[in-house]
Coordinates of C-alpha atoms in Angstrom, one line a residue:
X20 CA -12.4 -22.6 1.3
X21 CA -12.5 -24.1 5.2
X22 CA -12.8 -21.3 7.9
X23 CA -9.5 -20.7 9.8
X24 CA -8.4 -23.2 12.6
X25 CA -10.4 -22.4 15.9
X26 CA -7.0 -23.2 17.6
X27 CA -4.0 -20.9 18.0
X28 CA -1.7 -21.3 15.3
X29 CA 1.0 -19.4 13.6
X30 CA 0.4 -18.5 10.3
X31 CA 2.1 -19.4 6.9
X32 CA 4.4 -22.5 7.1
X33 CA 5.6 -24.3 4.2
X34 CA 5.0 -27.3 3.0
X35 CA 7.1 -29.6 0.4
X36 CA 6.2 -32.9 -1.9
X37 CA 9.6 -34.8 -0.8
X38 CA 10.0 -33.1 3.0
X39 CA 9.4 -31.0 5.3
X40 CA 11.2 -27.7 4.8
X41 CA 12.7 -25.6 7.3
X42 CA 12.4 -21.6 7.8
X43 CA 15.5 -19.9 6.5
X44 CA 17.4 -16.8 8.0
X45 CA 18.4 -13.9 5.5
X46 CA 21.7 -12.4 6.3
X47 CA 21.5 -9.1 7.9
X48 CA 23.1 -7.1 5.2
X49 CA 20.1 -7.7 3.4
X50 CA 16.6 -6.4 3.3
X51 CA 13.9 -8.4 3.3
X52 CA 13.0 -8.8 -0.8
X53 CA 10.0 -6.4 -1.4
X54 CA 7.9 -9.7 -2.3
X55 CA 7.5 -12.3 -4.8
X56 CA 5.6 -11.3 -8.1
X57 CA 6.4 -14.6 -10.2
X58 CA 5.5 -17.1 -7.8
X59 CA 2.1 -17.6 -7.3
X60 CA -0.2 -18.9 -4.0
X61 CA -2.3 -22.3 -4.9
X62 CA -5.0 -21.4 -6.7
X63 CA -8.2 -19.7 -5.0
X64 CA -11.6 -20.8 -4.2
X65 CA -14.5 -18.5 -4.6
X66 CA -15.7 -16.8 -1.9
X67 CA -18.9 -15.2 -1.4
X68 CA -19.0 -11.5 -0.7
X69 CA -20.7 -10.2 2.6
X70 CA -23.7 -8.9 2.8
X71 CA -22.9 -5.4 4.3
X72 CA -20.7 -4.6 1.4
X73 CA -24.4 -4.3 -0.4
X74 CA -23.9 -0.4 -1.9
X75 CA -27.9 1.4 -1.6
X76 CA -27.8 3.8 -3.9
X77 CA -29.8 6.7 -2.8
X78 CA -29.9 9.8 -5.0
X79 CA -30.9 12.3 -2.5
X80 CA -28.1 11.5 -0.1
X81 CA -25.4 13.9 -0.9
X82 CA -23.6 14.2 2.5
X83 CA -20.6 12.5 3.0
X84 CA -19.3 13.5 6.4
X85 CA -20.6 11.0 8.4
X86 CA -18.3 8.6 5.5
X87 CA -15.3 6.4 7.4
X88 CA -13.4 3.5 6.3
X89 CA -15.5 1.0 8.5
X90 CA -18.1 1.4 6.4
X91 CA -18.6 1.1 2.7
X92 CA -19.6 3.8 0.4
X93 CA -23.0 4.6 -0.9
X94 CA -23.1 7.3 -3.5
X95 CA -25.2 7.8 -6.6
X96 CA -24.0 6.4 -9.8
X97 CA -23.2 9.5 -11.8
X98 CA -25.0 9.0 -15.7
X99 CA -22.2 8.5 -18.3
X100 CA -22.4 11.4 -20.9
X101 CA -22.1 8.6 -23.2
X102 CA -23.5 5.6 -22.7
X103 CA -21.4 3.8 -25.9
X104 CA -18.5 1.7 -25.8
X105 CA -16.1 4.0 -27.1
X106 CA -12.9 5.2 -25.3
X107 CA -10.9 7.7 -25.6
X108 CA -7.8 7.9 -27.9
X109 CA -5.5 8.6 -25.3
X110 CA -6.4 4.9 -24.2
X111 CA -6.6 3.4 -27.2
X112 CA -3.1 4.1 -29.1
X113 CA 0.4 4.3 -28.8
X114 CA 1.9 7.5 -27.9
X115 CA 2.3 10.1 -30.2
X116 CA 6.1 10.5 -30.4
X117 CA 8.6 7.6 -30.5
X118 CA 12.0 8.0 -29.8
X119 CA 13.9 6.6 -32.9
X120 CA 16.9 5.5 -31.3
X121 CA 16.3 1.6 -30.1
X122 CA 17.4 0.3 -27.4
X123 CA 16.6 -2.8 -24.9
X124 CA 14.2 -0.6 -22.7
X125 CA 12.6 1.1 -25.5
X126 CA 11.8 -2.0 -27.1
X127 CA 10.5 -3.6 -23.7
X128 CA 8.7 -0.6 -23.6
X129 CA 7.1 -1.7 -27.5
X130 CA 6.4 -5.0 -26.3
X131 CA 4.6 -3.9 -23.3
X132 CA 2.3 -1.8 -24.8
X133 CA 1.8 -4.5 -27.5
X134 CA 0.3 -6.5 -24.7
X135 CA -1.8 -3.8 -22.6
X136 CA -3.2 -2.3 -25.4
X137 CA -5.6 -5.3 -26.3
X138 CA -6.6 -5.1 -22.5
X139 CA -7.7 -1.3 -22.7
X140 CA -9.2 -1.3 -26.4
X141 CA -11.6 -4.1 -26.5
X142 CA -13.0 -6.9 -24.4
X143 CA -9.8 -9.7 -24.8
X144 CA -11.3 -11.0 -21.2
X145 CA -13.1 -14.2 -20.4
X146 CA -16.9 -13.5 -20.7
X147 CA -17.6 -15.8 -17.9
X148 CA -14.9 -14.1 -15.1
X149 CA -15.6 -10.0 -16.1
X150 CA -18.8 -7.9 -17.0
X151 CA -18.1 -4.5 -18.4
X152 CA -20.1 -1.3 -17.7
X153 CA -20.9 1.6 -20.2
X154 CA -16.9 2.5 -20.5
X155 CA -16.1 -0.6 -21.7
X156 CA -14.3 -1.1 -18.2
X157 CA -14.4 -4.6 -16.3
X158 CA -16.2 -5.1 -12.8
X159 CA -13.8 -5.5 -10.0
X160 CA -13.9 -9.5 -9.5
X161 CA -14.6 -8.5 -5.8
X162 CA -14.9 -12.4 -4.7
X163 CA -12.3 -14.0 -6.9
X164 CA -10.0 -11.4 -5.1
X165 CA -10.6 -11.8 -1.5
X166 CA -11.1 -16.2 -1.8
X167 CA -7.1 -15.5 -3.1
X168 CA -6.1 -13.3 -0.2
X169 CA -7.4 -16.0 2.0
X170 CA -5.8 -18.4 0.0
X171 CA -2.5 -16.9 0.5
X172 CA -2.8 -16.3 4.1
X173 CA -3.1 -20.4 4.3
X174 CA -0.1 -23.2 3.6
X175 CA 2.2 -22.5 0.3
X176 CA 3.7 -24.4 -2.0
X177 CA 7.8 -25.3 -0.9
X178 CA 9.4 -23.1 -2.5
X179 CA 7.8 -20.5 -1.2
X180 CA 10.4 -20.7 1.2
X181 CA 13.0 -18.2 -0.5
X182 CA 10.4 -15.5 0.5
X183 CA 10.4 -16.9 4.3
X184 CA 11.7 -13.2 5.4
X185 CA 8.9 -11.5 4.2
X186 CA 6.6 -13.8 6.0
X187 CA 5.4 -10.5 8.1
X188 CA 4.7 -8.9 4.7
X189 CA 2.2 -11.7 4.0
X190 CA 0.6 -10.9 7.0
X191 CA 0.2 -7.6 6.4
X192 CA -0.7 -7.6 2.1
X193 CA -3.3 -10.4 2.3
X194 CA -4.7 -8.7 5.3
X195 CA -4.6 -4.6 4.3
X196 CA -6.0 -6.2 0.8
X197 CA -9.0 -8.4 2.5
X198 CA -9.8 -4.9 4.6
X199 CA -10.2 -2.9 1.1
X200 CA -12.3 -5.1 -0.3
X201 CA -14.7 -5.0 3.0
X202 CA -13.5 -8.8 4.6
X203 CA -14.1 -8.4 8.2
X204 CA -10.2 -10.2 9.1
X205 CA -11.3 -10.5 12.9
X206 CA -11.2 -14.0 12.3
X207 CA -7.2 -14.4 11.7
X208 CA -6.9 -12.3 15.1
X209 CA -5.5 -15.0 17.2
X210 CA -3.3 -16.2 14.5
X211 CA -1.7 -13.2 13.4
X212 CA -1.3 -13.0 17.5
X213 CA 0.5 -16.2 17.8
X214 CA 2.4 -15.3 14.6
X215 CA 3.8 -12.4 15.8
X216 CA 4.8 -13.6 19.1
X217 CA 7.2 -16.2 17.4
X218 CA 8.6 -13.7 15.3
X219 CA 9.9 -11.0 18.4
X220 CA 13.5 -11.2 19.7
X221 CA 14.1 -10.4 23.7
X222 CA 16.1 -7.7 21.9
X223 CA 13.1 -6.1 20.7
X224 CA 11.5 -5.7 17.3
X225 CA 10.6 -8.5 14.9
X226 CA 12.5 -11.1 12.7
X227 CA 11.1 -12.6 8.9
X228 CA 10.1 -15.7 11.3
X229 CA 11.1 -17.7 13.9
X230 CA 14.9 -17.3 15.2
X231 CA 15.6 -14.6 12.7
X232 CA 17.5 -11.0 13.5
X233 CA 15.3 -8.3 14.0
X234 CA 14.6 -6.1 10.8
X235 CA 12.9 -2.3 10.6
X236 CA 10.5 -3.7 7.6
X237 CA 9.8 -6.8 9.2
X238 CA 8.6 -5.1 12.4
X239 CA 6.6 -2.2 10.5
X240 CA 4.8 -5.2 9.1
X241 CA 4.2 -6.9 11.9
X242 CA 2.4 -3.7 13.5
X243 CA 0.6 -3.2 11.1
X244 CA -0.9 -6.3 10.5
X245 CA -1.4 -6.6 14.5
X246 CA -3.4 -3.1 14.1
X247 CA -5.5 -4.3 11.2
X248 CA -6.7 -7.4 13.0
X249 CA -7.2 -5.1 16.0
X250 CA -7.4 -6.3 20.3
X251 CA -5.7 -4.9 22.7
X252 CA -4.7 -8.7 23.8
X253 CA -2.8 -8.3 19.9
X254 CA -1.4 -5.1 20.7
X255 CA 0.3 -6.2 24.1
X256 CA 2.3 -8.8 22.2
X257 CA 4.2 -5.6 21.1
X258 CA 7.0 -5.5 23.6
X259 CA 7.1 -1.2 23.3
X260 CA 10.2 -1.2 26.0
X261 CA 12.5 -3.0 24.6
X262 CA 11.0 -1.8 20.5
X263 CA 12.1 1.9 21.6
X264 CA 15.5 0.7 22.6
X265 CA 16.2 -1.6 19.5
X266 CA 14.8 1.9 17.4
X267 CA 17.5 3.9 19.6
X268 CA 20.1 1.7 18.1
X269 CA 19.5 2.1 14.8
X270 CA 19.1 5.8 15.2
X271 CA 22.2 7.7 13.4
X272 CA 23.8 11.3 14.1
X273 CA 22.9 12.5 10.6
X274 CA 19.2 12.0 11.1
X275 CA 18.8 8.7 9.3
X276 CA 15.4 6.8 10.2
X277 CA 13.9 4.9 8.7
X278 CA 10.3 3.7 8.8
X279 CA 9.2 6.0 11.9
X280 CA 6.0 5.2 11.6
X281 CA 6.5 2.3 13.9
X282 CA 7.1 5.0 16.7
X283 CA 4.0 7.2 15.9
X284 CA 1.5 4.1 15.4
X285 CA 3.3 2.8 19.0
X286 CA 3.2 6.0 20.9
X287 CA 6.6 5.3 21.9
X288 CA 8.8 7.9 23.6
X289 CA 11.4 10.2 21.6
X290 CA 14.2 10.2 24.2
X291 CA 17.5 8.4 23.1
X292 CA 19.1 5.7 25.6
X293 CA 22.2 6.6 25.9
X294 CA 23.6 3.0 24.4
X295 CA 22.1 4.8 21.0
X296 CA 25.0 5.7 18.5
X297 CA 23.5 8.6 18.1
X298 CA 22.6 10.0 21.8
X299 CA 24.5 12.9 22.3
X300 CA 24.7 14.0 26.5
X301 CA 25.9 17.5 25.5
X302 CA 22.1 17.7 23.8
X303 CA 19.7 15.8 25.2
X304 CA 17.2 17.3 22.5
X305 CA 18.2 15.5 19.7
X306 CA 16.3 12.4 20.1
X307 CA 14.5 9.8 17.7
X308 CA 13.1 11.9 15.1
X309 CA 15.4 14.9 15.0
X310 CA 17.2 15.5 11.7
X311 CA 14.8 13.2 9.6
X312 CA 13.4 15.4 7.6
X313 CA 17.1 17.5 6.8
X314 CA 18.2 13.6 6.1
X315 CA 15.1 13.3 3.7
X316 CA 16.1 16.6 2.0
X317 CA 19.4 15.1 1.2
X318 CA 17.3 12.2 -0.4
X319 CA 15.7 14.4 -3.0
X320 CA 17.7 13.3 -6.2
X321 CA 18.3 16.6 -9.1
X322 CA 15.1 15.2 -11.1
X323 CA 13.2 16.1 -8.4
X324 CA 12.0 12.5 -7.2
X325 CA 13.0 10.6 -3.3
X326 CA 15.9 8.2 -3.4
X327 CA 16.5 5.6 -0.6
X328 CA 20.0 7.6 0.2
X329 CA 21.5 10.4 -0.9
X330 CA 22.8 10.1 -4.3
X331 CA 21.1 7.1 -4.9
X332 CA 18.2 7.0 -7.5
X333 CA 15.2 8.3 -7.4
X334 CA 11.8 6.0 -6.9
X335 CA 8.5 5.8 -6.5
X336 CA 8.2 4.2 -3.5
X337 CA 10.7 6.0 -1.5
X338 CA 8.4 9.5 -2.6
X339 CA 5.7 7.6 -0.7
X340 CA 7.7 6.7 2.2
X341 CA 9.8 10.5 2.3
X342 CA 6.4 12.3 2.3
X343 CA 4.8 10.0 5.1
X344 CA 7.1 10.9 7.2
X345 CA 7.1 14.4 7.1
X346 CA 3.2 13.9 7.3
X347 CA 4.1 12.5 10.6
X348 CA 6.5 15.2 12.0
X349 CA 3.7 18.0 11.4
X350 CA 1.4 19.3 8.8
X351 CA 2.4 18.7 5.7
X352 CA 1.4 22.2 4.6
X353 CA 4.1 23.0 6.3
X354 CA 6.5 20.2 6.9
X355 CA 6.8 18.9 3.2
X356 CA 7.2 22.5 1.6
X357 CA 9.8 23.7 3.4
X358 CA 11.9 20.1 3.1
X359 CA 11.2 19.6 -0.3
X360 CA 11.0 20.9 -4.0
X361 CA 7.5 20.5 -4.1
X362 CA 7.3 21.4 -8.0
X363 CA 10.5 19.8 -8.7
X364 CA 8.8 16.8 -7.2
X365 CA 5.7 16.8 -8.5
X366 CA 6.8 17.4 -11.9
X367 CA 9.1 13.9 -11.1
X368 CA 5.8 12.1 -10.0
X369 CA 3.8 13.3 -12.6
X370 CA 5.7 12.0 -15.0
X371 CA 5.6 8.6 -13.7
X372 CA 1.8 8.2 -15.0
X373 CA 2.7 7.1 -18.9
X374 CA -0.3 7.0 -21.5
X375 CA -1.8 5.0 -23.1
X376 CA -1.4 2.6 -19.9
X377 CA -3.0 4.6 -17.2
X378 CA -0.6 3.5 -14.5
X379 CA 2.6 4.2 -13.2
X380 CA 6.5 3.5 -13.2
X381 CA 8.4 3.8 -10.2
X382 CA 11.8 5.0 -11.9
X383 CA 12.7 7.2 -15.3
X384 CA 12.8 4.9 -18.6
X385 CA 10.8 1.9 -16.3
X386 CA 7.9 0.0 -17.5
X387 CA 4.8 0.8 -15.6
X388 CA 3.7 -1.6 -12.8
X389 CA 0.6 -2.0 -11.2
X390 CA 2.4 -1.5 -7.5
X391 CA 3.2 1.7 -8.3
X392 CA -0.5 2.4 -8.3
X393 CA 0.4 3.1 -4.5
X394 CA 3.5 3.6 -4.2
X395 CA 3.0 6.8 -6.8
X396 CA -0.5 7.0 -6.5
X397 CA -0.7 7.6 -3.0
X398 CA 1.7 10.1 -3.2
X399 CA -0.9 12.7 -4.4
X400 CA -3.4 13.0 -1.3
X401 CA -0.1 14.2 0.3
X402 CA 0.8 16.5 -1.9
X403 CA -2.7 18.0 -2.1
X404 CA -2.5 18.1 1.5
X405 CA 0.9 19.9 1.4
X406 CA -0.8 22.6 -1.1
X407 CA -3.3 23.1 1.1
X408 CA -2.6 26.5 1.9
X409 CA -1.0 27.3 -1.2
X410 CA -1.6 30.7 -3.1
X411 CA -2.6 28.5 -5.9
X412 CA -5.0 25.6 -4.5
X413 CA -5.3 22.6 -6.2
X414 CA -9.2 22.6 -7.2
X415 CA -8.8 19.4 -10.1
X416 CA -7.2 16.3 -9.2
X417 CA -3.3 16.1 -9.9
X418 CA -3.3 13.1 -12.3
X419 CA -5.2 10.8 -14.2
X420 CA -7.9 8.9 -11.7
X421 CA -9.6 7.7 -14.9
X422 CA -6.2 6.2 -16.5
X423 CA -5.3 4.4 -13.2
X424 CA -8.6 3.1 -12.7
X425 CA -8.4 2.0 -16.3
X426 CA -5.2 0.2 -16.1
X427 CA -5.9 -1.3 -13.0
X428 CA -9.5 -2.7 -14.0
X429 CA -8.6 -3.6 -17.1
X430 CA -4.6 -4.9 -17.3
X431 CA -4.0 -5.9 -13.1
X432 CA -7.0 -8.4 -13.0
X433 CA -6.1 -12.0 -13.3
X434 CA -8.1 -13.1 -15.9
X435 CA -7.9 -16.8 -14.7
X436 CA -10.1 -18.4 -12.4
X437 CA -7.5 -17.9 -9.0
X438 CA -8.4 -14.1 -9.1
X439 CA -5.6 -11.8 -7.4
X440 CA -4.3 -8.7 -8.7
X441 CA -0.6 -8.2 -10.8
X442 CA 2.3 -6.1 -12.2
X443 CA 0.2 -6.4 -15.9
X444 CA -1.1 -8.1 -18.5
X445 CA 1.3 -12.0 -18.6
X446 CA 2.7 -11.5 -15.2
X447 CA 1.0 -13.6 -12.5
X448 CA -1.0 -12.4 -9.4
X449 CA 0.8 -12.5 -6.0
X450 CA -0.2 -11.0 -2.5
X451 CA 2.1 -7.9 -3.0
X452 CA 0.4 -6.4 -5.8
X453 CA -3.0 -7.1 -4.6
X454 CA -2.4 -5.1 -1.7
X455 CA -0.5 -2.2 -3.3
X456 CA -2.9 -2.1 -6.4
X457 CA -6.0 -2.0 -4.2
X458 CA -4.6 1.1 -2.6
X459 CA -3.9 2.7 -5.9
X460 CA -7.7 2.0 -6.9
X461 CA -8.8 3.6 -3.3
X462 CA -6.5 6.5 -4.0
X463 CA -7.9 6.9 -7.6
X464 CA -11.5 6.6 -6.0
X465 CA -11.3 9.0 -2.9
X466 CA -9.8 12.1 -1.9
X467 CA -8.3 13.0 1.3
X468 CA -8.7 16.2 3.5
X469 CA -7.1 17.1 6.7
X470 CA -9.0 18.9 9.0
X471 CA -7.5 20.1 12.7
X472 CA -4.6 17.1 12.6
X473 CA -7.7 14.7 11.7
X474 CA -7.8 12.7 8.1
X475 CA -11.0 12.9 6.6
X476 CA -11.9 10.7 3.6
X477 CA -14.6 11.6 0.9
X478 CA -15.5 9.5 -2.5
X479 CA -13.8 11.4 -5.6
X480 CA -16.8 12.8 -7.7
X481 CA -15.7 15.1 -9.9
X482 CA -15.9 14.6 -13.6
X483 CA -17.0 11.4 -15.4
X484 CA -17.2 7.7 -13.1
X485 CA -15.5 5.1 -15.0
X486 CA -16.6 2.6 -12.6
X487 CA -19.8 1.4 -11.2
X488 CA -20.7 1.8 -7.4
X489 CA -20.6 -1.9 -6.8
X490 CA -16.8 -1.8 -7.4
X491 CA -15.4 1.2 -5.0
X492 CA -12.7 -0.5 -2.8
X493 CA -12.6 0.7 1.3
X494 CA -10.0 3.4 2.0
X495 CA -7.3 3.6 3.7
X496 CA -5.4 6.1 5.6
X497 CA -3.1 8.2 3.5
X498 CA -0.1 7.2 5.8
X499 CA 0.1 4.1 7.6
X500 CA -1.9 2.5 4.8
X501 CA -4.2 0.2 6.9
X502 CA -8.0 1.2 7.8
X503 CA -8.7 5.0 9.8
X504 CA -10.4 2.5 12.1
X505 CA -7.3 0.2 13.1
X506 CA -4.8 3.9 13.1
X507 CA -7.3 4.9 16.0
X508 CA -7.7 1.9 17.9
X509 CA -4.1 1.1 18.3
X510 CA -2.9 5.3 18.7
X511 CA -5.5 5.6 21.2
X512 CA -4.7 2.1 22.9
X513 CA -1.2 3.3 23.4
X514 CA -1.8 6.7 24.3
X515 CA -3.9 5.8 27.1
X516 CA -1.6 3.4 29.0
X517 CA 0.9 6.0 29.7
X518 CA 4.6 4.9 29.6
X519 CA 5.7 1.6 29.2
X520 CA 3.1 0.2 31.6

């Protein structure tokens, strides 16, 4: 694969066989689609990995303080009790009971296990593309993964066009993906720079591309791909002025927000202007990120799991986003228990991890899908953060970090030659679930602590290792879901210019 341009250019523009296509604007009614998992980038070179992602295994180093995301992990391989190829049952067979009445999702259901099970019982991969360790699990194809990322952050086919107002999300998948798997993505920093700058309206946030309406999603993508790349010439593309007043005008009375974490990453003020539809002069308290968590209360559906609205249906990746944004408005020890049902909704997310997959659904009666690796997965460091000072602390981890890791080694792996990760076993890689699976494999592979407001990440070491050294992916923060690293350097960029200057 050729290095990036030296010159400034904006990334991801589309190319066609017959002509020249042009960028399309979605109406505003409509979100920008959570990505493309059918259509896949032009197929990867390899790429050779770097050499300070070289794990030195040193058996008498057993503190991990010092440990940050910057830097990768180096911890002693734990000795398998076994070292045989057999696997557990639970990973190896259908589940015990089976509902007799048939329908169209219990017999998806039948054929999806028909296909994963081969992936999670034997060795169905290409010798030549996976190795497999004393658990009969594969090697993560480290290189194969990032040349693919690259690959997708380059010129797509045409009709890659339908997903032009998710361009930001691009930007942000391929590069939160290339930072887990320990690319240094300094090298797109002038791109992503330029990229962003077409993207941002006078009015303030950012569009899917060029000459498109502002969107929440679009801009949260945008940030954070600006705060992965990192420079403070990247971050002063971000016009904060007018982003706080395009935020005031999509703040509601009821206490509707969405994606606040665009405020918190941007150090931008609470007040309300008073052209906000929800500014209120008779109290000048309620301001940009009072009433969100009463509004996410009213989100928590009566099986316990977080729906987009109330009364709407619960799913996974709305418990993600509900519980990071309590995280944000205070300890979650504090702020999540008293909005939520904690058990309800950990009995909800718990149930989301099916056997004998390993992974997770996002909905009730839903297929598992290797996304949800995150968008369920990463649920739990919150939760164990929000039991932190529980009567009743959590001392084992609350699911299966041995069945995800399984699932997602074994069934999310392209077993072709263009690498990427996927939904499962026949589905096709795309930049979406690399990124989201990645995070699921950190959050199976580390645990999270917070200390005095301060995240602090360690390697998961308890009980048996299913995975060899070599293959432990980068963390990355339990909130904004980028590198500790990039959360600092923007946070503290912003912090220390003081108002909008």
């Amino acid at each position: 694969m050729s290095p990036p341009s030296q010159q400034k250019r904006v990334l991801f523009s589309w190319k066609n066989k017959e002509k020249k296509t042009t960028s399309t604007t979605m109406p505003t009614s409509q979100s920008p689609p959570p990505g493309p998992s059918q259509q896949p980038p032009p197929q990867a070179t390899t790429s050779s990995q770097p050499d300070d992602l070289e794990v030195v295994t040193d058996d008498n180093d057993s503190d991990y303080s010092s440990i940050d995301s910057e830097i990768p992990f180096s911890t002693p391989n734990l000795p398998p009790s076994m070292t045989t190829m057999m696997i557990d049952s639970l990973f190896t067979t259908p589940p015990p009971l089976h509902d007799p009445l048939i329908t169209p999702t219990s017999t998806l259901q039948d054929e999806t296990l028909s296909d994963i099970l081969p992936f999670l019982s034997s060795s169905p991969l290409p010798p030549d593309l996976f190795t497999y360790n004393a658990y009969n699990v594969p090697s993560l194809r480290r290189e194969a993964h990032i040349a693919f990322l690259h690959a997708s952050l380059g010129r797509l086919p045409g009709k890659f066009v339908a997903a032009d107002a998710s361009r930001p999300w691009f930007l942000y998948w391929c590069l939160s993906g290339l930072a887990m798997l320990g690319e240094d993505v300094s090298r797109y920093r002038d791109s992503v720079k330029e990229t962003a700058r077409s993207m941002q309206n006078g009015s303030g946030g950012f569009g899917g591309g060029g000459g498109q309406l502002s969107h929440l999603a679009t801009s949260y993508a945008v940030v954070l791909a600006l705060a992965i790349v990192g420079a403070e010439e990247g971050f002063e593309v971000i016009d904060r002025r007018q982003m706080w007043r395009w935020l005031g005008g999509l703040k509601q009375r009821d206490g509707g927000f969405e994606v606040s974490v665009i405020i918190t990453l941007l150090d931008l003020p609470l007040d309300l202007t008073p052209e906000s539809p929800a500014y209120k002069p008779d109290d000048p308290s309620f301001n940009l990120l009072s009433g969100v968590a009463d509004y996410v209360r009213r989100c928590q559906t009566y099986e316990g799991g977080i729906s987009s609205s109330p009364s709407a249906e619960a799913h996974g990746a709305y418990a993600f986003c509900a519980l990071g944004c309590l995280s944000l408005l205070g300890p979650p020890s504090i702020t999540i228990p008293e909005t939520l049902n904690l058990p309800s909704l950990l009995s909800w997310l718990s149930s989301r991890q099916y056997a004998p997959e390993g992974g997770f659904s996002g909905r009730t009666n839903k297929l598992v899908d290797g996304c949800y690796s995150h968008w369920v997965g990463a649920c739990f460091p919150l939760i164990e953060a929000a039991l932190a000072n529980s009567p009743t602390p959590v001392n084992d981890s609350l699911f299966s970090r041995e069945g995800l890791i399984r699932y997602i080694l074994n069934c999310c792996q392209d077993e072709t030659k263009r690498g990427g990760l996927r939904d499962k076993p026949g589905k096709m890689s795309d930049a979406y679930h690399s990124c989201y699976v990645l995070s699921g494999l950190s959050a199976g592979m580390h645990q999270w602590v917070l200390e005095d407001e301060e995240w602090m990440v360690l390697p998961y070491l308890e009980g048996e290792q299913v995975f060899e050294n070599a293959d432990r992916v980068r963390p990355v923060h339990p909130v904004y879901v980028i590198p500790q690293g990039a959360v600092r350097a923007m946070r503290g960029y912003f912090r220390g210019k003081g108002g909008f200057n």
